[in-house]
Amino acid sequence: MNSTTIRAFAAGIIVATGILAAIYYTSDTKNNANLSSEEVDQYLKDHNQVAISNDELKALTEKQKTVTTTANTETNQPEKNAKPTEKKEEPKQETVEKATLTVSKGMATSEVCDFLEKHKIIKDGDDFLKYLRKHKLEGAVRAGKYKVNSKMTYKKLADTIT
C-alpha cells in the first residue's frame, strides 16, 4: 500500500461517518426515553406486572430474610403446607449400608468410586474421586478386599483402600 491508497481509504471512512451522523441526527425515530407514566402503567397492566419503589423493595427483601431466618431457627413451628391436625413425621432411622469392596489389580479409581456410590456407601462418586485427587491418593488405591460402610468419612474410606 502506498500513501495515496491510505489517504483514499481514510477519506472514505470520514465520508461514511458523516453520512451516518447526518442520518442519525435527522431521522424521526420515536425516542423511548420520553415515555409517559400512562404508557408505563398500561404496559405494566398488559403484562400483569407492578412497579414498586426501591424502599418498598428493600422492605420486602428484609421481611423475606427475617421470615426465612425465623423459619430456620424455630423447629417447633408447623410447616406452611402442613395441615394443623397432622403430626410431624419422626425422622427415619438412618440405615448403615455395608459392602465388601474388591479392588483388583489395574482397576480404575473411578470404578471404585462408582461401586461405592452404587452400593450407597457414598452419595456422590465424583465428589469422592475429587477428594482422592485433591489429596493425591487417586493412584494409591491398593488391590484387595475391603469392608466398607456408609458411616465412614471420605478420609476413613481413603485410609482403608490406600
CSV table of C-alpha atoms in Angstrom, one decimal, residues 26-144:
chain,number,residue,atom,x,y,z
A,26,THR,CA,-32.2,13.9,11.1
A,27,SER,CA,-34.2,10.7,11.5
A,28,ASP,CA,-37.7,10.9,13.0
A,29,THR,CA,-37.5,7.8,15.2
A,30,LYS,CA,-39.5,7.8,18.4
A,31,ASN,CA,-37.3,8.3,21.5
A,32,ASN,CA,-38.4,5.8,24.1
A,33,ALA,CA,-36.8,7.9,26.9
A,34,ASN,CA,-39.8,10.2,26.8
A,35,LEU,CA,-42.5,7.7,27.9
A,36,SER,CA,-45.4,9.0,29.7
A,37,SER,CA,-46.5,7.5,33.0
A,38,GLU,CA,-49.8,6.4,31.4
A,39,GLU,CA,-47.8,4.4,28.8
A,40,VAL,CA,-45.8,2.7,31.5
A,41,ASP,CA,-48.9,1.9,33.6
A,42,GLN,CA,-50.6,0.5,30.5
A,43,TYR,CA,-47.5,-1.7,29.7
A,44,LEU,CA,-47.4,-3.0,33.3
A,45,LYS,CA,-51.1,-3.7,33.3
A,46,ASP,CA,-50.9,-5.5,29.9
A,47,HIS,CA,-48.0,-7.7,31.2
A,48,ASN,CA,-49.6,-8.4,34.6
A,49,GLN,CA,-46.8,-6.6,36.4
A,50,VAL,CA,-46.4,-4.0,39.1
A,51,ALA,CA,-43.8,-1.3,39.8
A,52,ILE,CA,-42.6,-0.7,43.4
A,53,SER,CA,-40.1,1.8,44.8
A,54,ASN,CA,-36.6,0.9,45.9
A,55,ASP,CA,-37.7,1.5,49.5
A,56,GLU,CA,-40.6,-1.0,49.2
A,57,LEU,CA,-38.2,-3.5,47.6
A,58,LYS,CA,-35.7,-3.2,50.4
A,59,ALA,CA,-38.5,-3.6,53.0
A,60,LEU,CA,-39.8,-6.7,51.3
A,61,THR,CA,-36.3,-8.2,51.0
A,62,GLU,CA,-35.6,-7.6,54.7
A,63,LYS,CA,-39.0,-9.1,55.6
A,64,GLN,CA,-38.3,-12.2,53.5
A,65,LYS,CA,-34.9,-12.6,55.2
A,66,THR,CA,-36.5,-12.3,58.6
A,67,VAL,CA,-39.1,-14.9,57.7
A,68,THR,CA,-36.5,-17.3,56.4
A,69,THR,CA,-34.3,-16.9,59.4
A,70,THR,CA,-37.2,-17.4,61.8
A,71,ALA,CA,-38.4,-20.5,59.9
A,72,ASN,CA,-34.9,-22.0,60.1
A,73,THR,CA,-34.5,-21.3,63.8
A,74,GLU,CA,-37.9,-22.3,65.0
A,75,THR,CA,-38.2,-26.1,64.6
A,76,ASN,CA,-41.4,-26.4,66.6
A,77,GLN,CA,-43.4,-24.4,64.1
A,78,PRO,CA,-45.6,-26.4,61.7
A,79,GLU,CA,-44.7,-26.4,58.1
A,80,LYS,CA,-46.6,-23.9,55.9
A,81,ASN,CA,-48.2,-26.6,53.8
A,82,ALA,CA,-48.9,-29.0,56.6
A,83,LYS,CA,-52.4,-29.3,58.0
A,84,PRO,CA,-52.8,-28.2,61.6
A,85,THR,CA,-54.1,-31.6,62.7
A,86,GLU,CA,-51.3,-33.6,61.1
A,87,LYS,CA,-48.4,-34.7,63.3
A,88,LYS,CA,-44.9,-34.3,62.0
A,89,GLU,CA,-43.3,-37.4,60.8
A,90,GLU,CA,-40.5,-38.5,63.0
A,91,PRO,CA,-37.1,-38.7,61.2
A,92,LYS,CA,-36.4,-42.1,59.9
A,93,GLN,CA,-33.6,-44.1,61.5
A,94,GLU,CA,-30.6,-43.8,59.2
A,95,THR,CA,-29.6,-47.2,57.9
A,96,VAL,CA,-26.0,-48.1,57.6
A,97,GLU,CA,-25.1,-49.7,54.3
A,98,LYS,CA,-22.3,-52.2,54.3
A,99,ALA,CA,-20.4,-53.7,51.4
A,100,THR,CA,-17.3,-55.6,50.6
A,101,LEU,CA,-15.2,-53.8,48.1
A,102,THR,CA,-12.9,-55.9,45.9
A,103,VAL,CA,-10.3,-53.9,44.2
A,104,SER,CA,-8.5,-55.9,41.5
A,105,LYS,CA,-5.1,-55.0,40.1
A,106,GLY,CA,-5.4,-52.4,37.3
A,107,MET,CA,-8.9,-51.3,38.4
A,108,ALA,CA,-9.6,-47.6,37.8
A,109,THR,CA,-10.2,-45.4,40.8
A,110,SER,CA,-13.4,-44.1,39.1
A,111,GLU,CA,-14.7,-47.7,39.1
A,112,VAL,CA,-14.1,-47.9,42.8
A,113,CYS,CA,-16.0,-44.6,43.3
A,114,ASP,CA,-18.8,-45.9,41.1
A,115,PHE,CA,-19.0,-49.1,43.2
A,116,LEU,CA,-19.2,-47.1,46.4
A,117,GLU,CA,-21.9,-44.9,45.0
A,118,LYS,CA,-23.9,-47.8,43.6
A,119,HIS,CA,-23.9,-49.6,47.0
A,120,LYS,CA,-24.9,-46.3,48.8
A,121,ILE,CA,-21.6,-46.1,50.8
A,122,ILE,CA,-21.2,-42.6,49.5
A,123,LYS,CA,-23.7,-40.2,48.0
A,124,ASP,CA,-21.6,-39.0,45.0
A,125,GLY,CA,-18.7,-40.9,43.4
A,126,ASP,CA,-17.4,-37.8,41.6
A,127,ASP,CA,-17.0,-36.0,44.9
A,128,PHE,CA,-15.0,-38.9,46.4
A,129,LEU,CA,-12.9,-39.0,43.3
A,130,LYS,CA,-12.2,-35.3,43.6
A,131,TYR,CA,-11.3,-35.9,47.3
A,132,LEU,CA,-8.8,-38.5,46.3
A,133,ARG,CA,-7.3,-36.3,43.6
A,134,LYS,CA,-7.1,-33.4,45.9
A,135,HIS,CA,-5.2,-35.4,48.5
A,136,LYS,CA,-3.0,-37.1,45.8
A,137,LEU,CA,-4.5,-40.6,46.6
A,138,GLU,CA,-6.0,-41.4,43.2
A,139,GLY,CA,-3.1,-43.7,42.2
A,140,ALA,CA,-2.6,-45.0,45.7
A,141,VAL,CA,-5.6,-47.4,45.8
A,142,ARG,CA,-4.4,-50.9,46.5
A,143,ALA,CA,-5.8,-54.2,45.3
A,144,GLY,CA,-7.6,-56.2,47.9
